[in-house]
XYZ file of C-alpha atoms in Angstrom:
663
model
C -0.006 0.005 -0.019
C 1.430 3.365 -1.039
C 1.759 6.128 1.465
C 0.792 9.697 0.602
C 3.695 12.234 0.491
C 1.898 14.302 3.100
C 2.016 11.389 5.567
C 5.725 10.837 4.935
C 6.369 14.575 5.532
C 4.191 14.508 8.633
C 6.353 11.675 10.051
C 9.301 14.116 9.890
C 7.211 16.863 11.422
C 5.918 14.935 14.396
C 9.214 13.195 15.241
C 10.655 16.767 15.329
C 7.729 18.195 17.339
C 7.810 15.334 19.851
C 11.644 15.300 20.328
C 11.620 19.083 20.995
C 8.725 18.748 23.416
C 10.449 15.832 25.167
C 13.667 17.847 25.509
C 11.729 20.949 26.387
C 14.164 22.658 24.139
C 14.775 23.063 20.402
C 13.453 24.511 17.174
C 10.308 22.851 15.819
C 9.290 25.577 13.345
C 11.818 24.944 10.555
C 11.413 21.111 10.435
C 7.661 21.591 10.230
C 8.136 24.086 7.358
C 10.730 22.219 5.340
C 9.452 18.660 5.829
C 7.739 18.556 2.430
C 10.956 19.672 0.662
C 12.980 17.123 2.578
C 10.567 14.366 1.673
C 10.804 14.943 -2.075
C 14.518 15.515 -2.065
C 15.436 12.567 0.162
C 13.070 9.987 -1.376
C 13.323 10.846 -5.024
C 16.749 12.474 -5.612
C 19.224 12.046 -2.774
C 21.827 9.366 -3.499
C 22.979 7.896 -0.211
C 23.345 4.627 1.693
C 22.253 4.344 5.321
C 24.414 1.144 5.699
C 27.506 3.063 4.679
C 27.290 6.787 5.519
C 30.815 7.252 4.241
C 30.336 5.808 0.779
C 32.391 8.195 -1.344
C 30.031 8.967 -4.234
C 26.992 9.781 -2.130
C 25.340 13.064 -2.562
C 26.213 15.530 0.212
C 23.331 17.050 2.182
C 24.055 20.054 4.400
C 21.624 21.615 6.907
C 23.004 25.132 7.003
C 20.146 26.316 9.224
C 21.357 23.762 11.743
C 18.990 24.830 14.553
C 16.379 22.716 12.606
C 18.497 19.587 13.433
C 15.532 17.460 14.231
C 14.501 17.529 10.606
C 17.864 15.908 9.705
C 17.672 13.456 12.638
C 14.189 12.402 11.778
C 15.195 11.798 8.076
C 18.247 9.804 9.196
C 16.216 7.699 11.576
C 13.408 6.965 9.139
C 15.812 6.241 6.267
C 17.642 3.471 8.109
C 20.753 5.039 9.626
C 22.020 3.906 13.034
C 19.882 6.426 14.836
C 17.178 4.839 16.925
C 13.929 6.131 18.246
C 15.557 6.163 21.689
C 18.236 8.498 20.284
C 15.462 10.883 19.124
C 13.888 10.720 22.617
C 17.279 11.904 24.008
C 17.455 14.882 21.717
C 19.746 17.555 23.280
C 20.674 15.388 26.242
C 24.133 14.606 27.584
C 26.126 12.247 25.388
C 23.193 11.624 23.041
C 23.648 11.035 19.319
C 21.241 13.870 18.680
C 22.859 17.115 19.862
C 21.154 20.467 19.555
C 22.936 21.279 16.318
C 24.344 18.708 13.815
C 27.914 17.609 14.655
C 30.222 15.822 12.337
C 31.642 12.488 13.619
C 28.875 12.359 16.211
C 25.767 11.354 14.322
C 25.830 8.907 11.379
C 24.894 10.683 8.162
C 25.808 14.221 9.330
C 28.185 15.709 6.725
C 29.405 18.770 8.549
C 28.888 20.663 11.825
C 26.402 23.480 11.435
C 24.653 25.954 13.610
C 26.639 29.211 13.141
C 24.434 30.489 10.349
C 25.862 30.741 6.812
C 28.802 28.461 7.419
C 26.978 25.308 6.286
C 26.247 27.053 2.982
C 29.943 27.921 2.619
C 30.879 24.325 3.553
C 28.604 23.157 0.784
C 30.463 25.405 -1.679
C 33.647 23.669 -0.611
C 32.079 20.217 -1.073
C 30.797 21.096 -4.536
C 34.231 22.476 -5.403
C 35.857 19.273 -4.125
C 33.567 17.154 -6.292
C 34.310 19.265 -9.381
C 38.073 19.239 -8.947
C 38.237 15.546 -8.117
C 36.078 14.745 -11.192
C 38.467 16.706 -13.378
C 41.421 14.900 -11.899
C 40.204 11.279 -11.829
C 37.244 10.797 -14.206
C 37.866 9.205 -17.576
C 35.577 9.358 -20.636
C 34.229 5.912 -19.882
C 34.370 6.076 -16.076
C 32.676 8.752 -13.990
C 33.788 7.623 -10.587
C 33.252 11.110 -9.133
C 29.707 12.180 -9.818
C 27.468 13.519 -7.101
C 25.491 16.601 -6.041
C 25.676 18.826 -3.011
C 22.355 19.891 -1.588
C 21.980 22.517 1.119
C 19.037 23.830 3.139
C 19.331 27.420 4.305
C 17.167 30.078 5.873
C 16.836 33.808 5.988
C 19.459 33.944 8.781
C 22.074 32.239 6.571
C 21.434 34.826 3.872
C 21.783 37.696 6.274
C 25.188 36.541 7.407
C 27.943 38.148 5.311
C 29.648 34.835 4.709
C 26.744 33.901 2.382
C 27.899 36.688 0.040
C 31.550 35.648 0.121
C 30.840 31.920 -0.564
C 27.998 32.255 -3.040
C 29.691 34.885 -5.077
C 32.674 32.599 -5.575
C 30.438 29.576 -6.278
C 28.786 31.427 -9.127
C 32.112 32.563 -10.550
C 33.386 28.992 -10.486
C 30.209 27.648 -12.142
C 29.596 24.931 -9.555
C 26.676 23.413 -11.269
C 26.133 20.468 -8.922
C 25.430 22.755 -5.958
C 21.706 23.126 -5.273
C 20.420 25.280 -2.454
C 16.939 25.434 -1.006
C 16.025 28.764 0.555
C 13.435 28.383 3.341
C 11.666 31.640 2.622
C 9.357 31.761 5.588
C 9.951 35.405 6.432
C 10.458 34.769 10.158
C 13.476 34.957 12.431
C 13.803 35.091 16.221
C 12.798 38.738 16.493
C 9.714 38.312 14.293
C 8.855 39.094 10.676
C 12.041 39.844 8.778
C 10.477 42.716 6.760
C 11.842 45.073 9.374
C 15.480 44.147 8.739
C 15.772 41.954 5.674
C 14.254 43.395 2.515
C 16.939 42.232 0.065
C 15.785 41.147 -3.376
C 17.377 37.702 -2.894
C 16.566 36.271 -6.355
C 18.250 39.266 -8.052
C 21.163 39.018 -5.684
C 21.812 35.425 -6.640
C 21.280 36.121 -10.328
C 24.037 38.705 -9.981
C 26.241 35.962 -8.538
C 25.653 33.997 -11.738
C 23.417 31.462 -10.073
C 20.348 29.880 -11.690
C 17.446 31.086 -9.559
C 14.124 29.292 -9.485
C 11.547 31.508 -7.849
C 8.163 31.248 -6.279
C 8.172 27.575 -5.429
C 5.462 26.447 -3.044
C 7.533 24.661 -0.383
C 4.564 22.494 0.478
C 3.742 21.310 -3.072
C 5.605 18.068 -3.949
C 5.001 18.562 -7.678
C 6.528 22.028 -7.759
C 9.456 20.962 -5.589
C 10.170 17.971 -7.833
C 10.104 20.074 -10.972
C 12.430 22.618 -9.432
C 15.014 19.971 -8.489
C 14.868 18.489 -11.975
C 15.468 21.972 -13.423
C 18.318 22.526 -11.078
C 19.998 19.227 -11.942
C 19.676 19.950 -15.644
C 21.802 23.114 -15.362
C 25.405 21.897 -15.054
C 27.057 25.334 -15.471
C 25.448 27.244 -12.659
C 24.719 26.583 -9.025
C 21.012 26.829 -8.320
C 19.005 28.589 -5.653
C 15.443 27.246 -5.303
C 13.328 29.863 -3.547
C 10.776 27.920 -1.470
C 7.935 29.815 0.085
C 7.165 27.938 3.299
C 5.219 28.343 6.506
C 7.237 28.085 9.699
C 5.420 25.848 12.135
C 3.300 24.391 9.310
C 0.220 22.746 10.690
C 0.274 24.394 14.157
C -3.059 26.240 14.347
C -2.056 29.211 16.450
C 1.711 29.307 15.899
C 2.095 28.857 12.122
C 3.917 31.830 10.518
C 4.979 33.064 13.949
C 8.374 33.511 15.508
C 6.948 31.684 18.508
C 7.423 28.448 16.505
C 11.049 29.098 15.897
C 12.982 28.186 19.029
C 10.728 26.714 21.689
C 8.511 23.641 22.160
C 4.967 24.084 20.852
C 3.464 22.938 24.104
C 1.112 19.992 24.857
C -2.056 21.832 23.886
C -0.717 23.161 20.570
C 0.728 19.772 19.640
C -2.619 18.128 20.249
C -4.304 20.665 17.955
C -1.553 20.140 15.340
C -2.181 16.380 15.331
C -5.823 17.096 14.610
C -5.089 19.702 11.956
C -2.675 17.422 10.042
C -4.800 14.300 10.665
C -1.983 12.452 12.458
C -3.618 9.943 14.823
C -0.373 8.526 16.237
C 1.043 9.168 19.654
C 4.467 10.738 20.476
C 7.334 8.927 18.661
C 4.838 6.508 17.102
C 5.494 5.754 13.438
C 3.489 3.016 11.639
C 5.287 0.291 9.816
C 3.969 1.391 6.450
C 5.651 4.745 6.830
C 8.908 3.192 8.002
C 8.864 0.887 4.984
C 8.195 3.781 2.551
C 10.992 5.841 4.071
C 13.636 3.114 4.384
C 16.430 3.714 1.867
C 18.756 0.849 2.765
C 18.024 -1.391 -0.243
C 18.168 1.447 -2.698
C 21.381 2.751 -1.063
C 23.068 -0.669 -1.239
C 22.142 -0.960 -4.906
C 23.417 2.522 -5.741
C 26.704 1.891 -3.929
C 27.159 -1.510 -5.562
C 26.567 -0.021 -9.036
C 29.256 2.545 -8.315
C 31.623 -0.193 -6.961
C 31.184 -2.126 -10.236
C 32.207 0.927 -12.161
C 35.160 1.608 -9.857
C 36.334 -2.038 -10.125
C 36.504 -1.627 -13.889
C 38.268 1.699 -13.455
C 40.814 -0.018 -11.114
C 41.628 -2.579 -13.864
C 42.095 0.045 -16.519
C 43.822 2.692 -14.396
C 45.375 0.909 -11.375
C 47.722 3.765 -10.364
C 44.984 6.339 -10.480
C 42.658 4.059 -8.532
C 45.212 3.422 -5.848
C 45.859 7.220 -5.447
C 42.164 7.881 -5.382
C 41.605 5.407 -2.562
C 44.590 6.681 -0.656
C 43.278 10.210 -0.836
C 39.807 9.187 0.291
C 41.067 7.763 3.532
C 43.486 10.622 4.054
C 46.688 8.576 4.129
C 49.999 10.143 3.039
C 52.358 8.350 0.723
C 54.795 5.902 2.351
C 57.831 7.958 1.457
C 56.426 11.277 2.652
C 58.156 11.440 6.049
C 61.467 10.343 4.582
C 61.362 12.886 1.837
C 60.351 15.724 4.149
C 62.999 14.856 6.683
C 65.598 14.896 3.932
C 64.302 18.323 2.917
C 64.510 19.500 6.588
C 68.101 18.344 6.824
C 69.062 20.154 3.617
C 67.242 23.276 4.876
C 69.266 23.263 8.113
C 72.457 22.950 6.128
C 71.591 25.923 3.852
C 72.173 28.619 6.520
C 69.942 30.973 4.592
C 68.495 34.035 6.407
C 65.016 34.282 4.872
C 61.551 35.231 6.034
C 59.587 32.330 7.379
C 56.881 33.110 4.791
C 59.479 32.368 2.101
C 60.646 29.285 4.003
C 56.964 28.200 4.101
C 56.807 28.545 0.313
C 59.891 26.413 -0.097
C 58.483 23.713 2.284
C 55.066 23.607 0.710
C 56.661 23.348 -2.773
C 58.384 20.262 -1.624
C 55.260 18.865 0.049
C 53.099 19.630 -3.007
C 55.511 17.623 -5.178
C 54.734 14.631 -2.884
C 50.993 15.276 -2.310
C 48.689 15.889 -5.241
C 45.872 16.285 -2.739
C 47.178 19.627 -1.524
C 44.790 22.410 -2.623
C 46.092 25.851 -1.811
C 44.863 29.370 -2.039
C 45.006 32.877 -0.612
C 42.517 35.663 0.158
C 43.918 37.917 -2.525
C 47.420 37.930 -0.877
C 49.232 35.268 -2.855
C 52.292 37.477 -3.441
C 52.452 38.311 0.284
C 51.480 34.988 1.777
C 53.595 33.037 -0.751
C 51.104 30.234 -0.760
C 51.695 29.397 -4.407
C 54.501 27.180 -5.758
C 56.168 26.854 -9.147
C 53.997 23.980 -10.520
C 50.640 25.054 -9.049
C 47.775 25.765 -11.400
C 44.885 28.103 -10.756
C 41.337 26.744 -10.671
C 38.983 28.609 -13.034
C 35.364 28.269 -14.027
C 36.353 26.390 -17.173
C 39.315 24.404 -15.822
C 39.032 22.498 -12.605
C 41.963 20.195 -13.266
C 44.052 22.449 -11.014
C 45.141 22.921 -7.434
C 45.232 26.567 -6.455
C 42.342 28.851 -5.745
C 42.258 32.682 -5.816
C 39.647 33.151 -3.073
C 39.516 36.916 -3.520
C 39.157 39.157 -0.453
C 36.988 36.555 1.295
C 38.823 35.468 4.463
C 35.801 33.982 6.292
C 34.470 32.390 3.165
C 37.876 30.884 2.438
C 38.107 29.228 5.830
C 34.605 27.782 5.672
C 35.063 26.627 2.080
C 38.332 24.870 3.188
C 36.303 23.157 5.869
C 33.931 21.914 3.168
C 36.878 20.649 1.052
C 38.301 18.823 4.042
C 35.082 17.110 5.203
C 34.321 16.077 1.582
C 37.567 14.194 1.428
C 40.283 13.853 -1.167
C 42.116 17.094 -0.316
C 44.369 18.766 2.206
C 43.262 22.420 1.926
C 45.399 25.294 2.997
C 44.876 29.063 2.608
C 46.573 32.264 3.470
C 46.033 35.744 4.725
C 47.666 38.122 7.244
C 47.593 36.900 10.863
C 45.646 39.929 11.994
C 42.784 38.943 9.631
C 42.345 35.619 11.406
C 39.739 37.673 13.298
C 37.534 37.459 10.210
C 37.903 33.706 10.100
C 37.677 32.997 13.811
C 34.419 30.960 13.835
C 35.422 28.797 10.878
C 38.759 28.087 12.436
C 36.931 27.053 15.587
C 34.758 24.645 13.538
C 37.873 23.222 11.845
C 39.090 22.244 15.369
C 35.691 21.058 16.505
C 35.307 18.823 13.431
C 38.955 17.687 13.729
C 39.757 18.427 10.093
C 43.195 18.691 8.493
C 42.963 22.304 7.389
C 46.100 24.471 7.350
C 45.978 28.178 7.875
C 48.969 30.089 6.597
C 49.108 33.392 8.478
C 51.912 35.662 7.427
C 52.886 39.154 8.694
C 52.834 37.701 12.162
C 53.971 40.621 14.308
C 55.069 44.253 14.535
C 57.913 43.042 12.318
C 55.723 43.768 9.267
C 56.517 47.371 9.972
C 55.013 50.274 8.100
C 51.466 48.959 7.544
C 50.935 49.787 11.154
C 48.663 48.674 14.002
C 45.692 47.696 11.807
C 47.837 45.028 10.272
C 50.053 44.150 13.225
C 48.568 41.300 15.316
C 48.665 41.460 19.085
C 46.072 39.218 20.717
C 45.786 36.742 17.864
C 48.311 34.151 18.784
C 46.845 33.870 22.278
C 43.357 33.475 20.908
C 44.456 30.747 18.460
C 46.434 28.916 21.137
C 43.383 28.772 23.421
C 41.316 27.030 20.805
C 41.013 23.353 21.780
C 42.446 20.975 19.214
C 44.127 23.647 17.124
C 47.936 23.444 16.652
C 49.727 26.794 16.371
C 53.264 27.111 15.120
C 55.419 30.270 15.090
C 58.774 29.125 13.693
C 61.971 31.049 14.201
C 63.678 30.118 10.911
C 63.501 27.993 7.796
C 64.166 24.693 9.572
C 61.443 25.147 12.145
C 59.101 26.252 9.297
C 59.748 23.046 7.362
C 59.159 20.925 10.428
C 55.912 22.795 11.093
C 54.706 22.048 7.581
C 55.553 18.349 7.863
C 53.715 17.962 11.195
C 50.718 19.966 9.954
C 50.373 17.614 6.980
C 50.771 14.560 9.199
C 48.063 15.701 11.650
C 45.285 13.684 10.070
C 42.538 14.774 12.347
C 43.295 18.330 13.399
C 43.876 21.814 11.939
C 47.143 23.812 12.141
C 47.963 27.518 12.062
C 51.338 28.663 10.814
C 52.315 32.169 11.959
C 55.024 33.432 9.614
C 57.195 36.496 9.345
C 57.375 39.130 6.626
C 60.951 40.046 7.592
C 64.055 37.873 7.188
C 64.964 35.737 10.205
C 68.429 34.571 11.228
C 69.057 30.886 10.611
C 69.906 29.192 13.872
C 72.682 26.705 14.361
C 71.579 23.265 15.498
C 72.895 19.759 15.966
C 71.116 16.851 14.265
C 69.540 16.040 17.603
C 68.201 19.555 18.022
C 66.632 19.376 14.541
C 64.860 16.209 15.667
C 63.658 17.872 18.848
C 61.809 20.601 16.961
C 58.950 18.077 16.542
C 58.382 18.263 20.264
C 57.275 21.867 20.076
C 59.866 23.294 22.451
C 63.484 22.414 22.929
C 66.820 23.814 24.173
C 68.330 25.723 21.312
C 71.370 27.244 23.110
C 72.819 27.238 26.558
C 75.903 28.155 28.534
C 78.580 25.607 29.386
C 77.618 25.694 33.033
C 74.276 25.042 34.778
C 71.901 27.859 33.699
C 70.353 30.210 36.211
C 68.116 32.009 33.730
C 65.823 30.507 31.054
C 64.847 32.622 28.038
C 61.756 31.307 26.168
C 61.026 32.767 22.718
C 59.216 32.121 19.498
C 59.498 33.323 15.902
C 61.526 36.454 15.207
C 62.187 36.933 18.931
C 64.370 33.841 19.149
C 67.166 35.814 17.593
C 66.757 38.463 20.251
C 66.991 35.764 22.914
C 70.202 34.426 21.371
C 71.699 37.892 21.252
C 70.791 38.492 24.882
C 72.311 35.114 25.836
C 75.588 36.250 24.355
C 75.466 39.374 26.545
C 74.769 37.187 29.613
C 77.765 35.092 28.778
C 79.938 38.167 28.709
C 78.537 39.056 32.134
C 79.194 35.467 33.357
C 75.474 34.725 33.783
C 74.676 31.142 32.761
C 71.599 31.047 30.530
C 69.476 28.609 28.488
C 67.504 29.636 25.363
C 64.393 27.600 24.673
C 62.807 27.909 21.283
C 59.016 27.244 21.657
C 57.576 27.180 18.112
C 54.449 25.271 19.210
C 53.172 25.519 22.767
C 50.450 22.918 22.257
C 52.815 20.314 20.856
C 55.249 21.010 23.727
C 52.405 20.680 26.280
C 51.512 17.236 24.800
C 55.062 15.893 25.596
C 55.797 13.749 28.633
C 56.265 15.504 32.009
C 59.816 14.180 32.006
C 60.615 15.861 28.749
C 58.941 19.187 29.634
C 60.813 19.372 32.877
C 64.089 18.560 31.094
C 63.544 21.654 28.957
C 62.116 23.850 31.733
C 63.541 22.526 34.990
C 61.399 23.454 37.976
C 64.320 24.608 40.075
C 65.214 27.341 37.590
C 62.702 29.987 38.517
C 64.315 32.992 36.758
C 62.392 32.812 33.526
C 61.757 35.358 30.782
C 59.420 34.815 27.789
C 59.840 37.003 24.736
C 57.196 37.305 22.058
C 55.985 40.360 20.077
C 52.400 39.690 21.057
C 50.016 39.795 24.044
C 51.788 38.724 27.216
C 49.216 36.803 29.249
C 49.573 33.388 27.670
C 53.234 33.072 28.652
C 52.772 33.199 32.433
C 51.925 29.513 32.353
C 55.630 28.904 31.509
C 57.358 31.688 33.486
C 55.121 31.760 36.585
C 53.703 34.789 38.263
C 57.150 35.771 39.413
C 58.539 35.534 35.890
C 58.805 38.204 33.249
C 57.150 38.376 29.891
C 58.473 40.853 27.322
C 55.719 41.404 24.849
C 52.886 43.801 24.077
C 50.033 45.246 26.122
C 49.005 47.819 23.447
C 48.662 48.047 19.672
C 51.691 48.703 17.532
C 53.123 51.555 15.459
C 53.334 52.414 11.803
C 57.096 52.428 11.425
C 60.012 50.376 10.089
C 60.225 47.088 11.991
C 63.390 47.974 13.926
C 61.919 51.192 15.097
C 58.642 49.527 16.132
C 60.536 46.883 18.222
C 62.608 49.609 19.872
C 59.648 51.811 20.666
C 57.686 48.894 22.141
C 60.570 47.724 24.293
C 61.056 44.340 22.743
C 64.824 44.449 22.645
C 67.984 42.710 23.771
C 68.500 45.477 26.346
C 65.037 44.882 27.855
C 65.794 41.103 28.175
C 69.126 41.808 29.854
C 67.493 44.265 32.277
C 64.772 41.792 33.136
C 67.297 39.105 33.977
C 69.585 41.343 36.112
C 66.861 43.033 38.156
């Protein structure tokens, strides 16, 4: 017996309503409004396999308006994913598989963490870009092993966020034709009807981005929705925005089209009336077998995956090397010879004795890494010549040529970061992108999500201090290193020379499940002398770079360009017969992860005279020097002046270090 589409959609609605009511917390309005769209998309178009949520050639579905998470959970449950009715009953509860907003690696079938509005949309752009570039790289005329769509639900809030402009403008320029977005045009946000603060002509806006725009779709009419999706799929040269007019809280007699349905349970009385209005005779969390059977996608998913595997097996026979590389990249493994090759490069770098900026050293290191890793996909927010994120053999991605590996993101820092997250979660790439360290402020929330999702995304932040000089305080970072270091799961490196920079790149690429920030200098840095053992110790994040012949009484801890100041100060101490140790600390988080025995060997507890030197905010360093220690850094913004003058004016000098040690 066939089940009417309205009943299938109502199953989504009432699982959402009941879960929110059970939790006494959540957002029922959006799931009620978008249930009809979800039903048509999921049952007639979405290519996925509940038995294998990680099947590579599945379509990607992103819920950018992540507050409506129960719509996604209800779909996953009904379709056959490992998400039980008990999991739905524990919506928003401690350690449940159904958190308040979708979380990657937490719930089977969730493609990316969403909730901060607009970022899911930008992630979807990254996913669609990944599909397009991988297809250009691996597909053969007779074998389309990379061939899937990216679908994204979004609301008015996503479109109000500025990141939607950054990401969607680039998506249209790049002609990402397999990206299809559904705008939940219900006209309601938390504060009420959006007419008071959101009167954009959204269709014209997206047409200006070079999107195909399908307007005036009744979001509760399966026939209209189906036709719109078919039209979207037929256009392979433009992303598509389907403008769906919906009713938030659809079916709730007194709350429909009201902000009251947005972010709070409907209440027992309103739910009872909604059951009557939508002719849903079942109790809370009760779904009849006929509806479960109609929703279940396991058999269709298994068949779709097996059909793809048959194609891939033939591909493997005809193109064994390409197939092996494809599979390696999907699971995120590095080639077997990567570590050896990079360590050889590091050894040669140490022997070069070249005084260069760490941004230049970074370019040399990534050039080596890119020759080993075709999955590296670089870019810059319109600062390629300053960030040095390109390399001799890189090729720029364009709208007409996706067989490339470098993206000019334009002045879109936030969009770049969120698109890189989408590239990473899609799989097949190690994305990295550059801008000035001070502009990490623009990217903050996307960096946070990189860490939360445990994705290998590499942020190349150049112009890392007052050493950039004349551009002045707007471009000179102060608080940024501390902010980044305080982000759980994010590794931050501020190397002092070319060797530390090469090690930082190697470790960033080897961190399979975590992001890394590289803070790099504009100005040249002195190459430090090291033994082979000291080169090896760089991987520990902090190590003894230089010390007196006798037991030290003073420890200097420094990073980046300030390591040279510490070395110069140590020479002065030696002349004054003060025994000193210089510790280079390029990565505090890596150092903190070492054994207690190693950390105490570098920073012995009995040596209490400690001075940390970094041209940045001071507070972070008291964890290493103690409250009785000294931090030479910054407690104000910088100056527009040549670098040497700025350092002198701000008191970050050899003389200041010596004074701190003597007094």
